[in-house]
Every structure is written in C-alpha cells, then in structure tokens.
Short mmCIF file of C-alpha atoms in Angstrom, two decimals:
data_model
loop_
_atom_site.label_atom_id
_atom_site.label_comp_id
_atom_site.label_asym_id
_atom_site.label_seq_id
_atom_site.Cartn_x
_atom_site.Cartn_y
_atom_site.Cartn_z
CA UNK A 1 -27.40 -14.40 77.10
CA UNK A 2 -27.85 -14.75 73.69
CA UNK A 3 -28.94 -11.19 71.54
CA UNK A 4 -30.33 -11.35 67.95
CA UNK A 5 -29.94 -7.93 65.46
CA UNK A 6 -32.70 -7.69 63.06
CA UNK A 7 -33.63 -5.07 61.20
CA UNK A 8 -37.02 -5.55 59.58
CA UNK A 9 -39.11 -4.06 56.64
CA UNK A 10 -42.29 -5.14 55.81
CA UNK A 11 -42.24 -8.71 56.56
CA UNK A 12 -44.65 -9.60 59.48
CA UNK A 13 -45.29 -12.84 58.30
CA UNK A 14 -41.93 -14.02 57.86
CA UNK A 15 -40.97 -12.30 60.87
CA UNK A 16 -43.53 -14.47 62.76
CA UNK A 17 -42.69 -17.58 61.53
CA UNK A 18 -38.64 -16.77 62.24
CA UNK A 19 -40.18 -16.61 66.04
CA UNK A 20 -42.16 -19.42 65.98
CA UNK A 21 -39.08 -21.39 65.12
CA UNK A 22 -37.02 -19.65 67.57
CA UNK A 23 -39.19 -20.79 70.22
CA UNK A 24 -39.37 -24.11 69.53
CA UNK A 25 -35.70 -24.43 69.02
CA UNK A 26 -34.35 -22.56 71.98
CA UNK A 27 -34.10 -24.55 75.32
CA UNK A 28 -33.21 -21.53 77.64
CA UNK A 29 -35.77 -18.65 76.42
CA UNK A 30 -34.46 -16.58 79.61
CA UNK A 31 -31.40 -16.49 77.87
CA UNK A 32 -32.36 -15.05 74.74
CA UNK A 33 -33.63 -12.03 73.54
CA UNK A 34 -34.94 -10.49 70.22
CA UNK A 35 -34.19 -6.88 68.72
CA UNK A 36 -35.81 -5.35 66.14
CA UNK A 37 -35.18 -2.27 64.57
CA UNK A 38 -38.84 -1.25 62.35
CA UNK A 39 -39.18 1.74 59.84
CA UNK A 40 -41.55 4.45 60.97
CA UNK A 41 -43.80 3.69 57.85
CA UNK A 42 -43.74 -0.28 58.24
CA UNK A 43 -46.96 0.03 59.72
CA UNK A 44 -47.97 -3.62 59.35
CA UNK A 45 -44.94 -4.73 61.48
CA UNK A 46 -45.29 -2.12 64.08
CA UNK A 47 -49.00 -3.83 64.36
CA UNK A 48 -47.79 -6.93 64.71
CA UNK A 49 -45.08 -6.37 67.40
CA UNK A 50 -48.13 -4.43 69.56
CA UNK A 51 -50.94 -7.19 68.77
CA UNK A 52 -48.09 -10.13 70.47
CA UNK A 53 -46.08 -8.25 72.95
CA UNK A 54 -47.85 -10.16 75.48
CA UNK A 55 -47.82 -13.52 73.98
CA UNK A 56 -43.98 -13.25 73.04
CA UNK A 57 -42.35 -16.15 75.00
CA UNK A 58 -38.93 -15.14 74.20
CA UNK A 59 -37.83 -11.33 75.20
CA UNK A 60 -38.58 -9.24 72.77
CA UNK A 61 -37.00 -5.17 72.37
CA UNK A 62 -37.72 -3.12 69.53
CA UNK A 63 -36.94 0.23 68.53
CA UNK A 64 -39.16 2.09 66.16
CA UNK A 65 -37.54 4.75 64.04
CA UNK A 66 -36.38 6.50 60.00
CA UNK A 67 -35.38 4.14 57.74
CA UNK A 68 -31.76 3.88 57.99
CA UNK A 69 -28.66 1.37 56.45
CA UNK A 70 -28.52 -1.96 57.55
CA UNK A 71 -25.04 -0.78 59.77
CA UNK A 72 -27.09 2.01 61.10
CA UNK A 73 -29.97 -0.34 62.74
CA UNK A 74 -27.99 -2.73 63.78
CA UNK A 75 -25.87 -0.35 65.82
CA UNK A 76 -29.15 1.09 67.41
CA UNK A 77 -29.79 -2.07 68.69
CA UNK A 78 -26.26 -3.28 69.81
CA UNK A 79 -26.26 -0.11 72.17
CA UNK A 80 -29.28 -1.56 73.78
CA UNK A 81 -28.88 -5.34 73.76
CA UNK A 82 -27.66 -7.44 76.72
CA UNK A 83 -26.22 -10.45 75.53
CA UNK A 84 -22.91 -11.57 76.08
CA UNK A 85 -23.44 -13.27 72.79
CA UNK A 86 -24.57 -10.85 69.45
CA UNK A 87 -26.02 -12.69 66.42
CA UNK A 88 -26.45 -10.64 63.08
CA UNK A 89 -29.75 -12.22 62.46
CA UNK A 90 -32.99 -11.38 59.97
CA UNK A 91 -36.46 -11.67 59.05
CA UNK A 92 -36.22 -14.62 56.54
CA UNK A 93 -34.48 -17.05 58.99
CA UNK A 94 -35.42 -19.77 60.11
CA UNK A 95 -34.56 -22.07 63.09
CA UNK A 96 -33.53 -25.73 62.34
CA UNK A 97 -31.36 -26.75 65.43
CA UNK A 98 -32.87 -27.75 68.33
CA UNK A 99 -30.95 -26.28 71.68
CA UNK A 100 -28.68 -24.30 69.63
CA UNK A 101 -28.42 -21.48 72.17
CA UNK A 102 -27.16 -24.08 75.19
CA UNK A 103 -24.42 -25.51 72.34
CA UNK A 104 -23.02 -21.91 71.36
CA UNK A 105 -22.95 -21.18 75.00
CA UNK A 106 -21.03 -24.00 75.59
CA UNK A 107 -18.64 -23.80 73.13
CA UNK A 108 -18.25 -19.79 74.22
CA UNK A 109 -17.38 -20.94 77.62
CA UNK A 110 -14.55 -22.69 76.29
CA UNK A 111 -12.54 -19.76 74.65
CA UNK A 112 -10.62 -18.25 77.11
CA UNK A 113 -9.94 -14.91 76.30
CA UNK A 114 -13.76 -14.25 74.71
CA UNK A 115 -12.80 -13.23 71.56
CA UNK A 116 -15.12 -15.06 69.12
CA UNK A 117 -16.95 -15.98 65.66
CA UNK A 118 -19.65 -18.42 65.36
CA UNK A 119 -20.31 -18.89 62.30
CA UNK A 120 -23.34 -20.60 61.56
CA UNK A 121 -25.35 -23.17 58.69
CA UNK A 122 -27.52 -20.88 56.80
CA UNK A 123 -27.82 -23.82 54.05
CA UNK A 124 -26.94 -21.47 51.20
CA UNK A 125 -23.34 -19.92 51.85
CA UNK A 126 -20.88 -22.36 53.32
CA UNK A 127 -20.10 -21.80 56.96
CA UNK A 128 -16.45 -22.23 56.68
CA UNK A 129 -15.85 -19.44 54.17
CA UNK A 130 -18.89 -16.84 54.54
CA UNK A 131 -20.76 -16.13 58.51
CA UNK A 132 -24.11 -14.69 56.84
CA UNK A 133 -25.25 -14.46 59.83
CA UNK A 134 -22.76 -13.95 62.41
CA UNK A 135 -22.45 -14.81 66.41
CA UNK A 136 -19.49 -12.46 67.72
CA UNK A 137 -18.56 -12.01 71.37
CA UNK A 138 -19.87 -8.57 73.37
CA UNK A 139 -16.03 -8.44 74.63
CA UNK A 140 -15.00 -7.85 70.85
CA UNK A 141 -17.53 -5.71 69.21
CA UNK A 142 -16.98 -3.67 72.60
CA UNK A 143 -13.13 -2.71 70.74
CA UNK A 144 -15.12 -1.55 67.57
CA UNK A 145 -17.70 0.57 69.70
CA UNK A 146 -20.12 -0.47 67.21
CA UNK A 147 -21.51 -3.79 65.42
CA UNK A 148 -21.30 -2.67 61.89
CA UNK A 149 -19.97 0.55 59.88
CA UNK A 150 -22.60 2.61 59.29
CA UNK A 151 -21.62 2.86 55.79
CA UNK A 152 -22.74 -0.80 54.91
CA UNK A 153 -26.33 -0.82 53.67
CA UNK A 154 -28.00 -3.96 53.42
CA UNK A 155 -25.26 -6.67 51.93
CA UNK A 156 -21.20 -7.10 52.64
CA UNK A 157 -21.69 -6.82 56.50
CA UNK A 158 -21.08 -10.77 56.82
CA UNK A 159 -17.79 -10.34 54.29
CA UNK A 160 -16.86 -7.35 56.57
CA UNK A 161 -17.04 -9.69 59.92
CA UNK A 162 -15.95 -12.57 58.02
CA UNK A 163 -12.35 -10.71 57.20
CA UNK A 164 -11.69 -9.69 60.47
CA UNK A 165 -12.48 -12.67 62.46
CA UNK A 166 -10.27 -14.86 60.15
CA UNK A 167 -7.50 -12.51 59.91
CA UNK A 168 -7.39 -13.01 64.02
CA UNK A 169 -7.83 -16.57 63.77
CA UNK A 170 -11.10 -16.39 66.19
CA UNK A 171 -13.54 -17.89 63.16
CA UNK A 172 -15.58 -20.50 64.03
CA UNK A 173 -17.58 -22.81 61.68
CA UNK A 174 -20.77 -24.40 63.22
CA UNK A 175 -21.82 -26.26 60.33
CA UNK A 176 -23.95 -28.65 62.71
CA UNK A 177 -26.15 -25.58 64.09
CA UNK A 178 -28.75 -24.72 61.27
CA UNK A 179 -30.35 -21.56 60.81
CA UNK A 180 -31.71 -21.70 57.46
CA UNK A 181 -31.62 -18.28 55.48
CA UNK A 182 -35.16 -18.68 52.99
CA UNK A 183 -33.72 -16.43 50.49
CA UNK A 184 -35.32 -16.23 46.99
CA UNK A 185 -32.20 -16.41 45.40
CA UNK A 186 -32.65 -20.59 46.22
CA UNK A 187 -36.61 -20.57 45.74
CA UNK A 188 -37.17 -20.58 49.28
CA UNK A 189 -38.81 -17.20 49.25
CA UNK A 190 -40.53 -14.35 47.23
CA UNK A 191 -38.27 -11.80 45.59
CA UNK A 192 -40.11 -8.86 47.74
CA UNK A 193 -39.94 -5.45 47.79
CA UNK A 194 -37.48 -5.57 50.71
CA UNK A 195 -34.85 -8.11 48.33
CA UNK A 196 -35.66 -5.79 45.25
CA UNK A 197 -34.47 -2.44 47.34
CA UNK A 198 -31.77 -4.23 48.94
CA UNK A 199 -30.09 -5.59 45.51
CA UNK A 200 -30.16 -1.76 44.22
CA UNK A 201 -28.67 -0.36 47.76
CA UNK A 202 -25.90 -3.28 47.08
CA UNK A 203 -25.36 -2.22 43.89
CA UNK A 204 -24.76 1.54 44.34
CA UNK A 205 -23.81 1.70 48.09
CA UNK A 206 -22.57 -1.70 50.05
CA UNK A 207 -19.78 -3.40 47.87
CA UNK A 208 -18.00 0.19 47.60
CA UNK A 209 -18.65 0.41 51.03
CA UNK A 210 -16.52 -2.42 51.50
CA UNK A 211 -14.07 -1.78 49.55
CA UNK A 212 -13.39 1.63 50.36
CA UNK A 213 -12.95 0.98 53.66
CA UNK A 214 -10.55 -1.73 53.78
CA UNK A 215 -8.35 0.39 56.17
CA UNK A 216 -11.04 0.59 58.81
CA UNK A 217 -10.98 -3.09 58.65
CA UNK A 218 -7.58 -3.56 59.31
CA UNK A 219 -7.59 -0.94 62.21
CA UNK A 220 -10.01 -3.69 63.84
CA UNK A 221 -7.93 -6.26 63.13
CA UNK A 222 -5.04 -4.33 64.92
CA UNK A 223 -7.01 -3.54 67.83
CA UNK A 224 -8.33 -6.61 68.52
CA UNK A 225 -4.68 -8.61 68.11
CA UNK A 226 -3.57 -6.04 70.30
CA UNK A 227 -5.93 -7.38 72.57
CA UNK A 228 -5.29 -10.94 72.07
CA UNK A 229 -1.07 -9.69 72.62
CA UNK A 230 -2.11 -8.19 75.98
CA UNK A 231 -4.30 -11.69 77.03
CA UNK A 232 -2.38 -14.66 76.12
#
C-alpha cells in the first residue's frame, strides 16, 4: 500500500481536484490511501471532507486538530498510516501518470533490503537533485521514529529527505512518473493565503531549521547505514 501525507489549509478546491486526479490515475485504489491533517478553524475543508466521505473512491483518513508545523502534521499522520510506501504529498498536486502506484510498487519490490527514495516529476524542481515530494520506504522512516523533524515548518523538508537518502545512496529519480506541483511561483496557481504564510514561516523558522540541525541529519544517516551494514 501506497500512503499520501498532506497537510491542508484552506484549499478545498484544490484539494478536490488533487483527488479527482488521483483517481483517475491510480489503477489499484485498494492500495492507496489518503491522509489529511486539517486546522481546527479550516472550516471549509472540514465541510468538504464530511459532504464526500461517502463518495471518496480512494481511502480516505483525516485527522482534525491546532494548527501545527508542517513536520508536526505530517508525523500525526505517519503514526496512523498503513502503507508500506509514504509519499510527502500536498494540496496543489496534481496527478499526471497514469498507473503510477503499480510502477513504484514494482520498482519497490525490486530493492532488496527496503530501504528507499522515490523521487518523483513535480515539473518544477528536477527529480534528480530535489524529491519535493518524496516516496520513502515504512522500513526506513521506522529508524527515524518519525517522518519529519518537528522543527521544519512548511519548506526544507524535501532538502532534509533529499540529504539523507543520497548520502546512503538509496535516491531514486522517477522522472517518467509525473505529479505536477501547481505552484504560483510557475503561474500555475494563485499566490494564496496558505503560500503567503508559508514564505514568512520559511523565512523566520524552516531554513534555520535546517541548518541548525545538520547533526540530527547525520545521526539518520548513521542509523540507517548501520542498517544497510547489518543487511547486505
């Protein structure tokens, strides 16, 4: 199974039309599920998760709660996903590839000792350098105990994935599967309230964040090479 993080503010449409694509695109909806993590006071969202809970043809969990950093909700939702599979996703995606959950499967099946990075085509950051929105193994985030440092708030989580994955050698570019980010910064989107609060939180919070915590980074590297030692 397949799980996709996304935290969510305010953005009902473009959360619907991220699931509409993900329904078209997926060929085993059984195997996928959808996680949302909603702010108490993003009441249209809340409404729209209760007006299509029963027309949702793709699992759906969500977990209603304070506003918290972007580390914080995914985390939430980690603890109460099921896939063997986690994908950092969000509300301004969309889906472009058709059967892309049957290919990452089968590529997963392939690595042996389950330590993985998918890194797939957003069409804005190059898959090779940057996973913006990551698809990491349950067997690896299980050594962190968490998906993300609750520290990062909105922006540097995909450089803080990106490092350690390539610094293990388990980084894997999927430039073929497309999951299109519609992020204003291109013109594919509005520059909402959501982007505006975000830029600010990046600003004063994420990038030192990162790079005050470049030890914790490297502890996860350790562990999971240590892990890789004890496997191969």
């Amino acid at each position: 199974m397949i799980s996709i993080l996304i935290p969510t503010r305010k953005r009902a449409k473009k959360l619907k039309t991220m699931y509409e694509s993900l329904h078209h695109m997926t060929s085993e909806s059984d195997k996928v599920e959808v996680l949302f993590y909603i702010d108490d006071d993003d009441l249209q969202t809340i409404k729209f998760i209760e007006n299509n809970k029963d027309k949702f043809t793709i699992p759906v969990k969500h977990i209603i709660g304070p506003r918290v950093s972007l580390g914080e909700a995914c985390n939430h939702l980690y603890k109460i996903s099921s896939g063997q599979l986690i994908m950092g996703g969000a509300d301004d995606i969309v889906f472009k590839t058709q059967d892309w959950d049957v290919i990452l499967e089968d590529k997963f099946k392939k690595i042996k000792d389950k330590i993985c990075l998918f890194s797939v085509n957003d069409l804005y950051q190059d898959p090779s350098k940057l996973a913006t929105h990551p698809v990491i193994s349950r067997e690896a985030l299980d050594v962190f105990g968490h998906y993300l440092p609750p520290e990062i708030d909105c922006n540097y989580g995909d450089e803080w994935l990106t490092y350690i994955f390539k610094e293990i050698d388990r980084y894997f570019p999927q430039p073929d599967i497309v999951v299109e980010h519609m992020h204003w910064l291109v013109g594919k989107g509005d520059r909402d309230n959501t982007y505006a609060e975000g830029s600010a939180n990046m600003i004063r919070h994420s990038y030192q964040a990162f790079t005050d915590n470049k030890d914790k980074r490297d502890l996860l590297v350790e562990k999971l090479r240590k892990l890789l030692d004890e496997e191969n």
